[in-house]
Amino acid sequence: MASRTKKTPPPVSEEALILIASWFRTLAEPSRLKILRALEEEEKNITELVEATGLTQANVSRHVQSLVDAGMVGRRKEGLTVICFIADPSITDLCDNVCSNLLKRLSNQVKKLGGA
């Protein structure tokens, strides 16, 4: 097995760690992940997000605000309509990596249990 060369991570202040933890807490809500997944397809207004996620309009608006505050989602107005979009493309990569890792882990567990 080839060994990986580990690089030393840069030092991170206590304040930065608190901000990072807060950013990850934003992702800890399944409804917010639903919204992010819906926005990966294309930009959507609030009504379209309600339809795509099955959440209420009030919940979508509240969760979009949290995602905006975290810098993950952006909003712009087109007339009276608010359009939401992924503001930080790295969030899509992060979600894809996590999903990929979970699939591998679950697949390995199924194999250990004698599944296909």
PDB file of C-alpha atoms in Angstrom:
ATOM      1  CA  MET A   1       0.000   0.000   0.000  1.00  0.00           C
ATOM      2  CA  ALA A   2       1.456   3.359  -1.025  1.00  0.00           C
ATOM      3  CA  SER A   3       1.945   5.820   1.778  1.00  0.00           C
ATOM      4  CA  ARG A   4       0.635   9.311   1.448  1.00  0.00           C
ATOM      5  CA  THR A   5       2.826  12.264   2.126  1.00  0.00           C
ATOM      6  CA  LYS A   6       1.110  14.230   4.818  1.00  0.00           C
ATOM      7  CA  LYS A   7       1.482  17.937   4.716  1.00  0.00           C
ATOM      8  CA  THR A   8       1.296  19.903   7.904  1.00  0.00           C
ATOM      9  CA  PRO A   9      -1.923  21.872   8.096  1.00  0.00           C
ATOM     10  CA  PRO A  10      -1.611  25.588   8.744  1.00  0.00           C
ATOM     11  CA  PRO A  11      -2.212  26.769  12.302  1.00  0.00           C
ATOM     12  CA  VAL A  12      -5.815  27.722  13.027  1.00  0.00           C
ATOM     13  CA  SER A  13      -6.812  30.116  15.785  1.00  0.00           C
ATOM     14  CA  GLU A  14      -9.493  29.306  18.343  1.00  0.00           C
ATOM     15  CA  GLU A  15     -11.722  31.981  16.784  1.00  0.00           C
ATOM     16  CA  ALA A  16     -11.320  30.416  13.348  1.00  0.00           C
ATOM     17  CA  LEU A  17     -12.208  26.974  14.732  1.00  0.00           C
ATOM     18  CA  ILE A  18     -15.402  28.424  16.213  1.00  0.00           C
ATOM     19  CA  LEU A  19     -16.336  29.910  12.819  1.00  0.00           C
ATOM     20  CA  ILE A  20     -15.573  26.635  11.042  1.00  0.00           C
ATOM     21  CA  ALA A  21     -17.703  24.672  13.515  1.00  0.00           C
ATOM     22  CA  SER A  22     -20.565  27.125  13.004  1.00  0.00           C
ATOM     23  CA  TRP A  23     -20.285  26.705   9.224  1.00  0.00           C
ATOM     24  CA  PHE A  24     -20.494  22.914   9.561  1.00  0.00           C
ATOM     25  CA  ARG A  25     -23.480  23.224  11.948  1.00  0.00           C
ATOM     26  CA  THR A  26     -25.307  24.946   9.118  1.00  0.00           C
ATOM     27  CA  LEU A  27     -24.929  21.736   7.108  1.00  0.00           C
ATOM     28  CA  ALA A  28     -26.172  19.574   9.988  1.00  0.00           C
ATOM     29  CA  GLU A  29     -29.814  20.306   9.113  1.00  0.00           C
ATOM     30  CA  PRO A  30     -31.307  17.885   6.537  1.00  0.00           C
ATOM     31  CA  SER A  31     -33.700  20.538   5.190  1.00  0.00           C
ATOM     32  CA  ARG A  32     -30.760  22.765   4.298  1.00  0.00           C
ATOM     33  CA  LEU A  33     -29.096  19.866   2.502  1.00  0.00           C
ATOM     34  CA  LYS A  34     -32.321  19.354   0.512  1.00  0.00           C
ATOM     35  CA  ILE A  35     -32.225  22.999  -0.517  1.00  0.00           C
ATOM     36  CA  LEU A  36     -28.566  22.791  -1.520  1.00  0.00           C
ATOM     37  CA  ARG A  37     -29.203  19.649  -3.587  1.00  0.00           C
ATOM     38  CA  ALA A  38     -32.128  21.360  -5.338  1.00  0.00           C
ATOM     39  CA  LEU A  39     -29.946  24.368  -6.138  1.00  0.00           C
ATOM     40  CA  GLU A  40     -27.217  22.145  -7.585  1.00  0.00           C
ATOM     41  CA  GLU A  41     -29.561  21.475 -10.527  1.00  0.00           C
ATOM     42  CA  GLU A  42     -30.166  25.156 -11.259  1.00  0.00           C
ATOM     43  CA  GLU A  43     -31.078  28.464  -9.690  1.00  0.00           C
ATOM     44  CA  LYS A  44     -34.550  28.482  -8.174  1.00  0.00           C
ATOM     45  CA  ASN A  45     -36.968  30.918  -6.625  1.00  0.00           C
ATOM     46  CA  ILE A  46     -38.533  30.210  -3.230  1.00  0.00           C
ATOM     47  CA  THR A  47     -41.687  28.688  -4.750  1.00  0.00           C
ATOM     48  CA  GLU A  48     -39.578  26.305  -6.848  1.00  0.00           C
ATOM     49  CA  LEU A  49     -37.561  25.355  -3.760  1.00  0.00           C
ATOM     50  CA  VAL A  50     -40.805  24.613  -1.898  1.00  0.00           C
ATOM     51  CA  GLU A  51     -41.866  22.315  -4.752  1.00  0.00           C
ATOM     52  CA  ALA A  52     -38.443  20.662  -5.026  1.00  0.00           C
ATOM     53  CA  THR A  53     -38.017  19.996  -1.300  1.00  0.00           C
ATOM     54  CA  GLY A  54     -41.556  19.452  -0.026  1.00  0.00           C
ATOM     55  CA  LEU A  55     -40.907  21.955   2.757  1.00  0.00           C
ATOM     56  CA  THR A  56     -43.241  24.820   3.636  1.00  0.00           C
ATOM     57  CA  GLN A  57     -42.562  28.302   2.295  1.00  0.00           C
ATOM     58  CA  ALA A  58     -41.752  29.527   5.812  1.00  0.00           C
ATOM     59  CA  ASN A  59     -39.233  26.707   6.364  1.00  0.00           C
ATOM     60  CA  VAL A  60     -37.572  27.243   2.989  1.00  0.00           C
ATOM     61  CA  SER A  61     -37.238  30.979   3.647  1.00  0.00           C
ATOM     62  CA  ARG A  62     -35.785  30.397   7.121  1.00  0.00           C
ATOM     63  CA  HIS A  63     -33.288  27.783   5.935  1.00  0.00           C
ATOM     64  CA  VAL A  64     -32.275  29.820   2.884  1.00  0.00           C
ATOM     65  CA  GLN A  65     -31.502  32.704   5.249  1.00  0.00           C
ATOM     66  CA  SER A  66     -29.199  30.437   7.296  1.00  0.00           C
ATOM     67  CA  LEU A  67     -27.458  29.277   4.120  1.00  0.00           C
ATOM     68  CA  VAL A  68     -27.071  32.887   2.962  1.00  0.00           C
ATOM     69  CA  ASP A  69     -25.645  33.889   6.362  1.00  0.00           C
ATOM     70  CA  ALA A  70     -23.080  31.073   6.038  1.00  0.00           C
ATOM     71  CA  GLY A  71     -22.120  32.255   2.537  1.00  0.00           C
ATOM     72  CA  MET A  72     -23.226  29.010   0.888  1.00  0.00           C
ATOM     73  CA  VAL A  73     -26.229  30.410  -0.975  1.00  0.00           C
ATOM     74  CA  GLY A  74     -26.765  33.767  -2.629  1.00  0.00           C
ATOM     75  CA  ARG A  75     -29.950  35.616  -3.547  1.00  0.00           C
ATOM     76  CA  ARG A  76     -30.849  38.207  -6.105  1.00  0.00           C
ATOM     77  CA  LYS A  77     -34.099  39.921  -7.008  1.00  0.00           C
ATOM     78  CA  GLU A  78     -35.654  39.758 -10.438  1.00  0.00           C
ATOM     79  CA  GLY A  79     -38.642  42.055 -10.166  1.00  0.00           C
ATOM     80  CA  LEU A  80     -40.638  40.752  -7.207  1.00  0.00           C
ATOM     81  CA  THR A  81     -39.049  37.295  -7.355  1.00  0.00           C
ATOM     82  CA  VAL A  82     -36.076  36.247  -5.230  1.00  0.00           C
ATOM     83  CA  ILE A  83     -33.746  33.873  -7.066  1.00  0.00           C
ATOM     84  CA  CYS A  84     -31.501  31.599  -4.983  1.00  0.00           C
ATOM     85  CA  PHE A  85     -28.240  30.089  -6.206  1.00  0.00           C
ATOM     86  CA  ILE A  86     -25.150  28.298  -4.913  1.00  0.00           C
ATOM     87  CA  ALA A  87     -22.774  31.103  -3.924  1.00  0.00           C
ATOM     88  CA  ASP A  88     -19.868  28.863  -2.902  1.00  0.00           C
ATOM     89  CA  PRO A  89     -19.245  26.105  -5.460  1.00  0.00           C
ATOM     90  CA  SER A  90     -16.978  24.277  -3.004  1.00  0.00           C
ATOM     91  CA  ILE A  91     -20.097  23.311  -1.039  1.00  0.00           C
ATOM     92  CA  THR A  92     -21.164  21.060  -3.930  1.00  0.00           C
ATOM     93  CA  ASP A  93     -17.754  19.360  -3.946  1.00  0.00           C
ATOM     94  CA  LEU A  94     -17.915  18.878  -0.176  1.00  0.00           C
ATOM     95  CA  CYS A  95     -21.395  17.303  -0.346  1.00  0.00           C
ATOM     96  CA  ASP A  96     -20.318  15.046  -3.221  1.00  0.00           C
ATOM     97  CA  ASN A  97     -17.246  13.890  -1.271  1.00  0.00           C
ATOM     98  CA  VAL A  98     -19.286  13.136   1.842  1.00  0.00           C
ATOM     99  CA  CYS A  99     -21.910  11.219  -0.165  1.00  0.00           C
ATOM    100  CA  SER A 100     -19.205   9.253  -1.956  1.00  0.00           C
ATOM    101  CA  ASN A 101     -17.503   8.335   1.322  1.00  0.00           C
ATOM    102  CA  LEU A 102     -20.796   7.238   2.876  1.00  0.00           C
ATOM    103  CA  LEU A 103     -21.603   5.039  -0.118  1.00  0.00           C
ATOM    104  CA  LYS A 104     -18.194   3.357   0.116  1.00  0.00           C
ATOM    105  CA  ARG A 105     -18.553   2.784   3.855  1.00  0.00           C
ATOM    106  CA  LEU A 106     -22.068   1.380   3.510  1.00  0.00           C
ATOM    107  CA  SER A 107     -20.999  -0.829   0.616  1.00  0.00           C
ATOM    108  CA  ASN A 108     -18.136  -2.215   2.715  1.00  0.00           C
ATOM    109  CA  GLN A 109     -20.510  -2.886   5.608  1.00  0.00           C
ATOM    110  CA  VAL A 110     -22.899  -4.767   3.315  1.00  0.00           C
ATOM    111  CA  LYS A 111     -19.993  -6.868   2.008  1.00  0.00           C
ATOM    112  CA  LYS A 112     -18.892  -7.685   5.575  1.00  0.00           C
ATOM    113  CA  LEU A 113     -22.425  -8.829   6.367  1.00  0.00           C
ATOM    114  CA  GLY A 114     -22.380 -11.159   3.372  1.00  0.00           C
ATOM    115  CA  GLY A 115     -24.489  -8.992   1.080  1.00  0.00           C
ATOM    116  CA  ALA A 116     -23.974  -8.426  -2.622  1.00  0.00           C
TER     117      ALA A 116
END
